[in-house]
PDB file of C-alpha atoms and ligand atoms in Angstrom:
ATOM      1  CA  MET A   1      -7.273  28.412  -1.699  1.00 66.00           C
ATOM      2  CA  PRO A   2      -6.916  24.742  -2.700  1.00 72.00           C
ATOM      3  CA  ASP A   3      -9.834  22.455  -1.896  1.00 77.00           C
ATOM      4  CA  LYS A   4      -8.896  19.100  -0.336  1.00 80.00           C
ATOM      5  CA  TYR A   5     -12.266  17.609  -1.298  1.00 84.00           C
ATOM      6  CA  THR A   6     -11.797  18.179  -5.020  1.00 91.00           C
ATOM      7  CA  ALA A   7      -8.076  17.326  -5.003  1.00 95.00           C
ATOM      8  CA  VAL A   8      -6.740  14.177  -6.616  1.00 96.00           C
ATOM      9  CA  TRP A   9      -5.243  11.992  -3.906  1.00 97.00           C
ATOM     10  CA  VAL A  10      -2.339   9.832  -5.009  1.00 98.00           C
ATOM     11  CA  SER A  11      -0.335   7.197  -3.173  1.00 97.00           C
ATOM     12  CA  HIS A  12       2.388   4.696  -3.931  1.00 96.00           C
ATOM     13  CA  SER A  13      -0.136   1.966  -4.647  1.00 94.00           C
ATOM     14  CA  SER A  14      -2.502   4.066  -6.789  1.00 97.00           C
ATOM     15  CA  MET A  15       0.330   5.536  -8.889  1.00 97.00           C
ATOM     16  CA  GLY A  16       1.865   2.053  -9.109  1.00 94.00           C
ATOM     17  CA  ASP A  17      -1.458   0.768 -10.481  1.00 94.00           C
ATOM     18  CA  PHE A  18      -1.552   3.582 -13.038  1.00 96.00           C
ATOM     19  CA  ILE A  19       2.040   3.042 -14.170  1.00 94.00           C
ATOM     20  CA  LYS A  20       1.344  -0.682 -14.685  1.00 92.00           C
ATOM     21  CA  CYS A  21      -1.972  -0.118 -16.412  1.00 94.00           C
ATOM     22  CA  PRO A  22      -4.392   2.850 -16.479  1.00 95.00           C
ATOM     23  CA  ARG A  23      -7.435   0.547 -16.591  1.00 94.00           C
ATOM     24  CA  SER A  24      -6.151  -1.320 -13.574  1.00 94.00           C
ATOM     25  CA  TYR A  25      -5.894   2.059 -11.790  1.00 96.00           C
ATOM     26  CA  TYR A  26      -9.518   2.801 -12.680  1.00 96.00           C
ATOM     27  CA  LEU A  27     -10.756  -0.576 -11.455  1.00 96.00           C
ATOM     28  CA  HIS A  28      -8.789  -0.487  -8.192  1.00 95.00           C
ATOM     29  CA  ASN A  29      -9.132   3.192  -7.290  1.00 96.00           C
ATOM     30  CA  MET A  30     -12.072   4.865  -9.008  1.00 96.00           C
ATOM     31  CA  TYR A  31     -14.857   2.493  -9.972  1.00 96.00           C
ATOM     32  CA  LYS A  32     -17.869   2.586  -7.620  1.00 96.00           C
ATOM     33  CA  ASP A  33     -20.627   0.016  -7.597  1.00 96.00           C
ATOM     34  CA  PRO A  34     -23.729   1.983  -8.675  1.00 96.00           C
ATOM     35  CA  LYS A  35     -25.898  -0.055  -6.277  1.00 95.00           C
ATOM     36  CA  THR A  36     -23.849   0.537  -3.109  1.00 97.00           C
ATOM     37  CA  GLY A  37     -21.869   3.650  -4.055  1.00 97.00           C
ATOM     38  CA  HIS A  38     -18.787   1.849  -2.723  1.00 98.00           C
ATOM     39  CA  LYS A  39     -15.415   1.249  -4.329  1.00 97.00           C
ATOM     40  CA  VAL A  40     -14.597  -2.435  -4.787  1.00 97.00           C
ATOM     41  CA  SER A  41     -11.611  -4.446  -3.677  1.00 96.00           C
ATOM     42  CA  LEU A  42     -10.364  -8.000  -4.100  1.00 96.00           C
ATOM     43  CA  VAL A  43      -9.036  -9.684  -0.963  1.00 96.00           C
ATOM     44  CA  THR A  44      -6.271 -12.238  -1.425  1.00 96.00           C
ATOM     45  CA  PRO A  45      -4.313 -14.479   0.952  1.00 97.00           C
ATOM     46  CA  HIS A  46      -1.090 -12.556   0.179  1.00 97.00           C
ATOM     47  CA  MET A  47      -2.741  -9.289   1.075  1.00 96.00           C
ATOM     48  CA  SER A  48      -4.131 -10.678   4.344  1.00 97.00           C
ATOM     49  CA  LEU A  49      -0.769 -12.102   5.374  1.00 98.00           C
ATOM     50  CA  GLY A  50       0.803  -8.701   4.701  1.00 98.00           C
ATOM     51  CA  ILE A  51      -1.860  -6.850   6.702  1.00 97.00           C
ATOM     52  CA  ALA A  52      -1.562  -9.116   9.762  1.00 98.00           C
ATOM     53  CA  VAL A  53       2.259  -8.997   9.880  1.00 98.00           C
ATOM     54  CA  HIS A  54       2.358  -5.231   9.277  1.00 98.00           C
ATOM     55  CA  GLU A  55      -0.164  -4.627  12.046  1.00 97.00           C
ATOM     56  CA  VAL A  56       2.050  -6.534  14.500  1.00 98.00           C
ATOM     57  CA  LEU A  57       5.278  -4.769  13.542  1.00 98.00           C
ATOM     58  CA  GLU A  58       3.914  -1.262  13.054  1.00 97.00           C
ATOM     59  CA  GLY A  59       1.995  -1.589  16.333  1.00 97.00           C
ATOM     60  CA  LEU A  60       5.325  -1.940  18.162  1.00 97.00           C
ATOM     61  CA  ALA A  61       5.960   1.770  17.574  1.00 96.00           C
ATOM     62  CA  GLU A  62       3.318   2.466  20.249  1.00 95.00           C
ATOM     63  CA  PHE A  63       5.563   0.947  22.957  1.00 96.00           C
ATOM     64  CA  PRO A  64       8.694   2.553  24.452  1.00 96.00           C
ATOM     65  CA  SER A  65      11.837   1.279  22.744  1.00 95.00           C
ATOM     66  CA  GLU A  66      13.268  -0.282  25.941  1.00 94.00           C
ATOM     67  CA  SER A  67      10.274  -2.569  26.550  1.00 93.00           C
ATOM     68  CA  ARG A  68       9.147  -3.053  22.953  1.00 96.00           C
ATOM     69  CA  MET A  69      10.545  -6.507  22.374  1.00 95.00           C
ATOM     70  CA  GLY A  70       9.224  -7.714  25.738  1.00 96.00           C
ATOM     71  CA  HIS A  71       5.802  -7.973  24.072  1.00 96.00           C
ATOM     72  CA  ASP A  72       4.680 -11.335  22.723  1.00 97.00           C
ATOM     73  CA  LEU A  73       4.646 -10.770  18.959  1.00 98.00           C
ATOM     74  CA  LEU A  74       3.086 -14.138  18.210  1.00 98.00           C
ATOM     75  CA  ALA A  75       0.211 -13.508  20.617  1.00 98.00           C
ATOM     76  CA  ILE A  76      -0.417 -10.132  18.921  1.00 98.00           C
ATOM     77  CA  TYR A  77      -0.282 -11.926  15.542  1.00 98.00           C
ATOM     78  CA  GLU A  78      -2.964 -14.407  16.717  1.00 98.00           C
ATOM     79  CA  LYS A  79      -5.220 -11.459  17.552  1.00 98.00           C
ATOM     80  CA  GLU A  80      -4.542  -9.727  14.250  1.00 98.00           C
ATOM     81  CA  TRP A  81      -5.097 -12.949  12.297  1.00 98.00           C
ATOM     82  CA  LYS A  82      -8.672 -13.181  13.609  1.00 97.00           C
ATOM     83  CA  LYS A  83      -9.423 -10.051  11.571  1.00 96.00           C
ATOM     84  CA  VAL A  84      -8.432 -11.759   8.294  1.00 96.00           C
ATOM     85  CA  THR A  85      -9.408 -15.372   8.947  1.00 97.00           C
ATOM     86  CA  GLY A  86     -11.639 -17.293   6.509  1.00 96.00           C
ATOM     87  CA  LYS A  87     -13.205 -16.008   3.314  1.00 95.00           C
ATOM     88  CA  LYS A  88     -13.058 -12.356   4.390  1.00 94.00           C
ATOM     89  CA  GLY A  89      -9.271 -12.731   4.210  1.00 96.00           C
ATOM     90  CA  GLY A  90      -9.427 -14.381   0.796  1.00 96.00           C
ATOM     91  CA  PHE A  91      -8.854 -17.942   2.056  1.00 96.00           C
ATOM     92  CA  LEU A  92     -10.943 -20.600   0.374  1.00 94.00           C
ATOM     93  CA  ASN A  93     -10.122 -23.455   2.739  1.00 95.00           C
ATOM     94  CA  ASP A  94      -8.381 -24.227   6.053  1.00 97.00           C
ATOM     95  CA  THR A  95      -5.265 -25.714   4.425  1.00 97.00           C
ATOM     96  CA  GLU A  96      -4.596 -22.579   2.393  1.00 96.00           C
ATOM     97  CA  GLU A  97      -5.158 -20.365   5.423  1.00 98.00           C
ATOM     98  CA  ALA A  98      -2.885 -22.479   7.634  1.00 98.00           C
ATOM     99  CA  GLU A  99      -0.058 -22.278   5.069  1.00 98.00           C
ATOM    100  CA  PHE A 100      -0.226 -18.494   4.881  1.00 98.00           C
ATOM    101  CA  LYS A 101      -0.594 -18.068   8.621  1.00 98.00           C
ATOM    102  CA  ALA A 102       2.481 -20.250   9.210  1.00 98.00           C
ATOM    103  CA  ARG A 103       4.542 -18.057   6.863  1.00 98.00           C
ATOM    104  CA  GLY A 104       3.780 -15.073   9.096  1.00 98.00           C
ATOM    105  CA  VAL A 105       4.787 -17.030  12.203  1.00 98.00           C
ATOM    106  CA  VAL A 106       8.168 -17.824  10.623  1.00 98.00           C
ATOM    107  CA  MET A 107       8.702 -14.150   9.721  1.00 98.00           C
ATOM    108  CA  LEU A 108       7.869 -12.958  13.221  1.00 98.00           C
ATOM    109  CA  LYS A 109      10.063 -15.590  14.890  1.00 98.00           C
ATOM    110  CA  LYS A 110      12.986 -14.275  12.838  1.00 97.00           C
ATOM    111  CA  VAL A 111      12.146 -10.730  13.962  1.00 98.00           C
ATOM    112  CA  VAL A 112      12.111 -11.859  17.607  1.00 97.00           C
ATOM    113  CA  GLU A 113      15.520 -13.557  17.138  1.00 97.00           C
ATOM    114  CA  ASP A 114      17.045 -10.451  15.579  1.00 96.00           C
ATOM    115  CA  PRO A 115      14.859  -7.341  15.940  1.00 97.00           C
ATOM    116  CA  ARG A 116      17.558  -5.069  14.491  1.00 96.00           C
ATOM    117  CA  PHE A 117      16.534  -1.388  14.804  1.00 96.00           C
ATOM    118  CA  LEU A 118      13.110  -2.216  16.288  1.00 97.00           C
ATOM    119  CA  VAL A 119      14.739  -1.843  19.715  1.00 97.00           C
ATOM    120  CA  ASN A 120      15.821   1.726  18.896  1.00 97.00           C
ATOM    121  CA  LYS A 121      13.861   4.958  19.200  1.00 97.00           C
ATOM    122  CA  CYS A 122      11.426   5.692  16.375  1.00 97.00           C
ATOM    123  CA  ILE A 123       9.162   8.537  15.341  1.00 96.00           C
ATOM    124  CA  LYS A 124       5.689   8.670  13.788  1.00 94.00           C
ATOM    125  CA  LEU A 125       4.361  11.186  11.288  1.00 95.00           C
ATOM    126  CA  PRO A 126       1.292  13.223  12.331  1.00 90.00           C
ATOM    127  CA  GLN A 127      -1.924  11.616  11.188  1.00 86.00           C
ATOM    128  CA  ASP A 128      -5.667  11.960  11.736  1.00 83.00           C
ATOM    129  CA  LYS A 129      -8.326   9.595  10.364  1.00 81.00           C
ATOM    130  CA  MET A 130      -6.723   9.770   6.930  1.00 84.00           C
ATOM    131  CA  PRO A 131      -3.277   8.402   6.053  1.00 89.00           C
ATOM    132  CA  CYS A 132      -0.441  10.973   6.362  1.00 94.00           C
ATOM    133  CA  ASN A 133      -0.823  13.479   3.556  1.00 95.00           C
ATOM    134  CA  PHE A 134       0.243  16.861   2.185  1.00 95.00           C
ATOM    135  CA  TYR A 135      -0.246  19.005  -0.894  1.00 96.00           C
ATOM    136  CA  LEU A 136       2.243  17.729  -3.456  1.00 97.00           C
ATOM    137  CA  SER A 137       1.097  20.458  -5.829  1.00 97.00           C
ATOM    138  CA  GLU A 138      -1.442  23.194  -5.131  1.00 95.00           C
ATOM    139  CA  GLU A 139      -1.179  24.267  -8.774  1.00 94.00           C
ATOM    140  CA  HIS A 140      -2.354  20.826  -9.947  1.00 95.00           C
ATOM    141  CA  ASN A 141      -4.540  20.236  -6.860  1.00 96.00           C
ATOM    142  CA  ILE A 142      -2.808  16.950  -6.024  1.00 97.00           C
ATOM    143  CA  ILE A 143      -2.402  15.497  -2.520  1.00 97.00           C
ATOM    144  CA  LEU A 144       0.168  12.812  -1.815  1.00 97.00           C
ATOM    145  CA  ASN A 145      -0.721  10.338   0.931  1.00 96.00           C
ATOM    146  CA  GLY A 146       0.800   7.245   2.429  1.00 96.00           C
ATOM    147  CA  LEU A 147       1.970   5.452   5.540  1.00 95.00           C
ATOM    148  CA  VAL A 148       5.645   4.887   6.236  1.00 96.00           C
ATOM    149  CA  ASP A 149       6.012   1.482   7.932  1.00 97.00           C
ATOM    150  CA  TRP A 150       8.793   2.451  10.344  1.00 98.00           C
ATOM    151  CA  ILE A 151      10.948   5.538  10.939  1.00 98.00           C
ATOM    152  CA  GLU A 152      14.017   4.876  13.064  1.00 98.00           C
ATOM    153  CA  TYR A 153      15.537   7.830  14.897  1.00 97.00           C
ATOM    154  CA  LEU A 154      19.343   7.978  14.526  1.00 98.00           C
ATOM    155  CA  PRO A 155      20.612   9.903  17.595  1.00 97.00           C
ATOM    156  CA  GLU A 156      24.279  10.218  16.491  1.00 97.00           C
ATOM    157  CA  THR A 157      23.270  12.370  13.528  1.00 97.00           C
ATOM    158  CA  ASP A 158      19.829  13.488  14.797  1.00 97.00           C
ATOM    159  CA  SER A 159      18.368  12.113  11.560  1.00 97.00           C
ATOM    160  CA  LEU A 160      15.957   9.450  10.267  1.00 98.00           C
ATOM    161  CA  HIS A 161      16.038   5.992   8.684  1.00 98.00           C
ATOM    162  CA  LEU A 162      12.967   4.936   6.656  1.00 97.00           C
ATOM    163  CA  VAL A 163      12.049   1.270   6.618  1.00 97.00           C
ATOM    164  CA  ASP A 164       9.504  -0.622   4.551  1.00 96.00           C
ATOM    165  CA  PHE A 165       8.511  -4.132   5.679  1.00 97.00           C
ATOM    166  CA  LYS A 166       8.039  -6.620   2.841  1.00 97.00           C
ATOM    167  CA  THR A 167       6.073  -9.828   3.308  1.00 96.00           C
ATOM    168  CA  GLY A 168       6.080 -10.833  -0.382  1.00 92.00           C
ATOM    169  CA  LYS A 169       8.861 -12.642  -2.203  1.00 85.00           C
ATOM    170  CA  VAL A 170       9.197 -10.182  -5.099  1.00 88.00           C
ATOM    171  CA  GLU A 171      11.813  -7.475  -4.586  1.00 90.00           C
ATOM    172  CA  GLU A 172      10.807  -3.852  -5.173  1.00 89.00           C
ATOM    173  CA  LYS A 173      11.967  -2.566  -8.588  1.00 90.00           C
ATOM    174  CA  GLU A 174      14.787  -0.006  -8.825  1.00 88.00           C
ATOM    175  CA  SER A 175      12.358   2.376 -10.536  1.00 88.00           C
ATOM    176  CA  SER A 176       9.852   2.138  -7.655  1.00 92.00           C
ATOM    177  CA  LEU A 177       8.536   5.456  -6.364  1.00 95.00           C
ATOM    178  CA  GLN A 178       7.935   4.061  -2.874  1.00 95.00           C
ATOM    179  CA  LEU A 179      11.019   5.449  -1.138  1.00 95.00           C
ATOM    180  CA  PRO A 180      10.910   8.816  -2.950  1.00 96.00           C
ATOM    181  CA  ILE A 181       7.264   9.104  -1.787  1.00 97.00           C
ATOM    182  CA  TYR A 182       8.206   8.261   1.815  1.00 97.00           C
ATOM    183  CA  LEU A 183      11.028  10.781   1.619  1.00 97.00           C
ATOM    184  CA  LEU A 184       8.604  13.503   0.481  1.00 98.00           C
ATOM    185  CA  LEU A 185       6.098  12.625   3.224  1.00 97.00           C
ATOM    186  CA  CYS A 186       8.796  12.883   5.905  1.00 97.00           C
ATOM    187  CA  ASP A 187      10.191  16.075   4.450  1.00 96.00           C
ATOM    188  CA  ALA A 188       6.735  17.692   4.461  1.00 97.00           C
ATOM    189  CA  LEU A 189       5.418  16.366   7.778  1.00 96.00           C
ATOM    190  CA  HIS A 190       8.515  16.161   9.985  1.00 95.00           C
ATOM    191  CA  LYS A 191      10.520  19.302   9.336  1.00 91.00           C
ATOM    192  CA  LYS A 192      12.826  18.909  12.322  1.00 93.00           C
ATOM    193  CA  ARG A 193      15.042  16.105  10.995  1.00 96.00           C
ATOM    194  CA  LYS A 194      16.424  14.904   7.681  1.00 96.00           C
ATOM    195  CA  VAL A 195      16.098  11.410   6.265  1.00 97.00           C
ATOM    196  CA  ILE A 196      19.556  10.036   5.550  1.00 96.00           C
ATOM    197  CA  LYS A 197      18.887   6.343   5.041  1.00 96.00           C
ATOM    198  CA  ALA A 198      16.194   4.001   3.651  1.00 96.00           C
ATOM    199  CA  SER A 199      15.829   0.221   3.635  1.00 96.00           C
ATOM    200  CA  TYR A 200      13.532  -2.599   2.622  1.00 96.00           C
ATOM    201  CA  TRP A 201      13.251  -5.422   5.138  1.00 97.00           C
ATOM    202  CA  TYR A 202      12.300  -8.639   3.298  1.00 97.00           C
ATOM    203  CA  LEU A 203      10.860 -10.555   6.227  1.00 97.00           C
ATOM    204  CA  GLU A 204      10.605 -14.011   4.668  1.00 95.00           C
ATOM    205  CA  SER A 205      14.294 -14.167   3.737  1.00 94.00           C
ATOM    206  CA  ASP A 206      15.166 -11.876   6.679  1.00 94.00           C
ATOM    207  CA  LYS A 207      17.173  -9.653   4.337  1.00 95.00           C
ATOM    208  CA  LEU A 208      17.640  -5.949   5.000  1.00 95.00           C
ATOM    209  CA  VAL A 209      18.426  -4.088   1.792  1.00 95.00           C
ATOM    210  CA  GLU A 210      19.594  -0.496   2.060  1.00 96.00           C
ATOM    211  CA  LYS A 211      18.653   1.738  -0.862  1.00 95.00           C
ATOM    212  CA  LYS A 212      20.172   4.964  -2.088  1.00 94.00           C
ATOM    213  CA  LEU A 213      17.675   7.804  -1.762  1.00 95.00           C
ATOM    214  CA  PRO A 214      17.267  10.476  -4.441  1.00 95.00           C
ATOM    215  CA  ASP A 215      17.722  14.120  -3.441  1.00 95.00           C
ATOM    216  CA  ILE A 216      14.470  15.823  -2.483  1.00 96.00           C
ATOM    217  CA  ASP A 217      14.120  17.799  -5.745  1.00 97.00           C
ATOM    218  CA  THR A 218      14.535  14.690  -7.879  1.00 97.00           C
ATOM    219  CA  ALA A 219      12.045  12.816  -5.695  1.00 97.00           C
ATOM    220  CA  ARG A 220       9.507  15.658  -6.039  1.00 97.00           C
ATOM    221  CA  ARG A 221      10.016  15.896  -9.810  1.00 97.00           C
ATOM    222  CA  ASP A 222       9.581  12.126 -10.389  1.00 97.00           C
ATOM    223  CA  VAL A 223       6.609  11.701  -8.079  1.00 98.00           C
ATOM    224  CA  LEU A 224       4.859  14.815  -9.428  1.00 98.00           C
ATOM    225  CA  ALA A 225       5.374  13.640 -13.020  1.00 98.00           C
ATOM    226  CA  ALA A 226       3.618  10.342 -12.214  1.00 97.00           C
ATOM    227  CA  ALA A 227       0.867  12.098 -10.227  1.00 98.00           C
ATOM    228  CA  VAL A 228       0.139  14.573 -13.038  1.00 98.00           C
ATOM    229  CA  LYS A 229      -0.352  11.660 -15.472  1.00 97.00           C
ATOM    230  CA  VAL A 230      -2.987  10.257 -13.113  1.00 97.00           C
ATOM    231  CA  LYS A 231      -4.692  13.635 -12.839  1.00 97.00           C
ATOM    232  CA  ASP A 232      -4.633  14.151 -16.619  1.00 97.00           C
ATOM    233  CA  ALA A 233      -6.259  10.749 -17.167  1.00 97.00           C
ATOM    234  CA  ARG A 234      -8.977  11.573 -14.627  1.00 97.00           C
ATOM    235  CA  ASP A 235      -9.616  14.874 -16.449  1.00 96.00           C
ATOM    236  CA  ILE A 236      -9.917  13.013 -19.770  1.00 96.00           C
ATOM    237  CA  ALA A 237     -12.339  10.576 -18.117  1.00 97.00           C
ATOM    238  CA  LYS A 238     -14.537  13.512 -17.029  1.00 95.00           C
ATOM    239  CA  ARG A 239     -14.552  15.002 -20.528  1.00 96.00           C
ATOM    240  CA  GLU A 240     -14.551  11.929 -22.757  1.00 96.00           C
ATOM    241  CA  GLY A 241     -15.501   8.960 -20.606  1.00 94.00           C
ATOM    242  CA  VAL A 242     -13.695   6.214 -18.758  1.00 93.00           C
ATOM    243  CA  GLU A 243     -13.163   3.958 -21.778  1.00 89.00           C
ATOM    244  CA  LYS A 244     -11.119   6.720 -23.471  1.00 92.00           C
ATOM    245  CA  ALA A 245      -9.050   7.638 -20.422  1.00 95.00           C
ATOM    246  CA  PHE A 246      -8.194   4.281 -18.896  1.00 94.00           C
ATOM    247  CA  VAL A 247      -7.294   1.921 -21.706  1.00 90.00           C
ATOM    248  CA  CYS A 248      -5.581  -1.466 -21.571  1.00 90.00           C
ATOM    249  CA  PRO A 249      -2.010  -0.717 -22.741  1.00 88.00           C
ATOM    250  CA  GLN A 250      -1.489  -4.291 -23.890  1.00 88.00           C
ATOM    251  CA  GLY A 251      -4.667  -4.419 -25.955  1.00 84.00           C
ATOM    252  CA  VAL A 252      -5.672  -7.629 -24.185  1.00 85.00           C
ATOM    253  CA  TYR A 253      -8.933  -6.504 -22.614  1.00 82.00           C
ATOM    254  CA  ASN A 254     -11.772  -5.742 -25.003  1.00 84.00           C
ATOM    255  CA  PRO A 255     -14.187  -3.149 -23.548  1.00 77.00           C
ATOM    256  CA  GLN A 256     -16.833  -3.940 -26.201  1.00 79.00           C
ATOM    257  CA  THR A 257     -17.071  -7.683 -25.580  1.00 84.00           C
ATOM    258  CA  LYS A 258     -15.800  -7.321 -21.980  1.00 78.00           C
ATOM    259  CA  GLU A 259     -13.521 -10.279 -22.630  1.00 82.00           C
ATOM    260  CA  GLY A 260      -9.792 -10.907 -22.355  1.00 85.00           C
ATOM    261  CA  GLY A 261      -7.709  -9.267 -19.679  1.00 87.00           C
ATOM    262  CA  CYS A 262      -4.953 -10.506 -17.398  1.00 88.00           C
ATOM    263  CA  MET A 263      -4.834 -11.608 -13.766  1.00 86.00           C
ATOM    264  CA  SER A 264      -4.633  -7.990 -12.528  1.00 87.00           C
ATOM    265  CA  CYS A 265      -7.911  -6.933 -14.066  1.00 91.00           C
ATOM    266  CA  ARG A 266      -9.953 -10.082 -14.698  1.00 91.00           C
ATOM    267  CA  PRO A 267     -11.213 -10.504 -11.125  1.00 93.00           C
ATOM    268  CA  TYR A 268     -12.245  -6.836 -11.109  1.00 94.00           C
ATOM    269  CA  GLU A 269     -14.004  -7.221 -14.455  1.00 92.00           C
ATOM    270  CA  PHE A 270     -15.816 -10.197 -12.872  1.00 92.00           C
ATOM    271  CA  ILE A 271     -16.920  -7.908 -10.030  1.00 94.00           C
ATOM    272  CA  LEU A 272     -18.163  -5.247 -12.466  1.00 92.00           C
ATOM    273  CA  ASN A 273     -20.101  -7.885 -14.389  1.00 90.00           C
ATOM    274  CA  SER A 274     -21.569  -9.741 -11.349  1.00 91.00           C
ATOM    275  CA  ASP A 275     -19.773 -12.913 -12.460  1.00 91.00           C
ATOM    276  CA  SER A 276     -20.125 -15.978 -10.209  1.00 93.00           C
ATOM    277  CA  ARG A 277     -16.324 -16.404 -10.153  1.00 93.00           C
ATOM    278  CA  VAL A 278     -16.184 -13.714  -7.457  1.00 95.00           C
ATOM    279  CA  GLU A 279     -18.075 -13.684  -4.173  1.00 96.00           C
ATOM    280  CA  PHE A 280     -18.924 -10.704  -1.956  1.00 96.00           C
ATOM    281  CA  VAL A 281     -17.426 -11.187   1.527  1.00 96.00           C
ATOM    282  CA  GLY A 282     -18.219  -7.932   3.334  1.00 95.00           C
ATOM    283  CA  VAL A 283     -17.529  -4.206   3.573  1.00 95.00           C
ATOM    284  CA  GLY A 284     -13.950  -3.171   4.457  1.00 91.00           C
ATOM    285  CA  GLY A 285     -12.582  -0.483   6.758  1.00 87.00           C
ATOM    286  CA  PHE A 286     -12.657   2.183   4.035  1.00 87.00           C
ATOM    287  CA  SER A 287     -16.277   1.304   3.110  1.00 93.00           C
ATOM    288  CA  GLN A 288     -15.158  -0.692   0.097  1.00 95.00           C
ATOM    289  CA  ASP A 289     -17.088  -3.773  -1.056  1.00 97.00           C
ATOM    290  CA  MET A 290     -14.735  -6.727  -0.685  1.00 97.00           C
ATOM    291  CA  TYR A 291     -14.758  -9.773  -2.941  1.00 97.00           C
ATOM    292  CA  VAL A 292     -12.883 -13.039  -3.069  1.00 96.00           C
ATOM    293  CA  LEU A 293     -11.950 -14.844  -6.282  1.00 95.00           C
ATOM    294  CA  ILE A 294     -13.328 -18.399  -6.393  1.00 91.00           C
ATOM    295  CA  ARG A 295     -10.225 -20.204  -7.629  1.00 78.00           C
TER     296      ARG A 295
HETATM  297  S1  SF4 B   1      -5.128  -6.945 -19.423  1.00 53.10           S
HETATM  298 FE1  SF4 B   1      -4.815  -4.870 -19.944  1.00 53.10          FE
HETATM  299  S2  SF4 B   1      -6.404  -3.809 -18.727  1.00 53.10           S
HETATM  300 FE2  SF4 B   1      -6.099  -5.751 -17.793  1.00 53.10          FE
HETATM  301  S3  SF4 B   1      -4.596  -5.304 -16.176  1.00 53.10           S
HETATM  302 FE3  SF4 B   1      -3.568  -6.222 -17.963  1.00 53.10          FE
HETATM  303  S4  SF4 B   1      -2.831  -4.418 -19.026  1.00 53.10           S
HETATM  304 FE4  SF4 B   1      -4.442  -3.729 -17.644  1.00 53.10          FE
END
């Protein structure tokens, strides 16, 4: 019988970290502050903007499709913004915060003008306190978890359309595992209907980009291959130590001198080394210690 508590949990973001850089994966997903026992996380203005806009849009799924767009999205955004305002959202001053907040207002006004499929029926995957999850591999003891932003129900074909909202400017790479992961989550947790379509909605440019989905076997093969690499590295870390398992692939960061590094890891190395260039701003919803980079 597999044991969920000893399983390795993987998600799009954690596998994405690992693919970019194993050390970055360790810093973002495994390291725990020995004093608090908490994982650590860096809050940034981009992240806070994304959280506030996602909360508004994903929250619409709670309302019936007919009345959904009758709700005042900007008023909901104001409420959501209060949760990320100030330093706890990564903003170092009022001007910076106002600029980011205004970007979200523009995005939501475009959604109100043309809500596209948000006025159609949607479904939600079953979820408890944890994000949606299922055993990707019992043999390897790996659980895949994640949250699909929006799942439109297509009545003509009794099928599903997966949508991911994007608040950043950078387009998702062709090699991204995000949609294959969403496909696997839907396939495992909503057996009744098939996914036939997937899109990214770039909210700033108001561009909806439809993407070709892999077949389910290819999706499972690719996602499992990435997940097994993560698990293998964690096993090496247990046997031989973190410095052996999660190395900087570019050779930039020096674990002996604790110097070097790039923008993805430097703020985290500052956190690990109690450097004054990062400041503790509170404990987040998943009991992680949150820090802001003093830029
Ligand atoms: S410098 Fe090396 S360890 Fe740091 S994030 Fe970049 S690749 Fe990873």
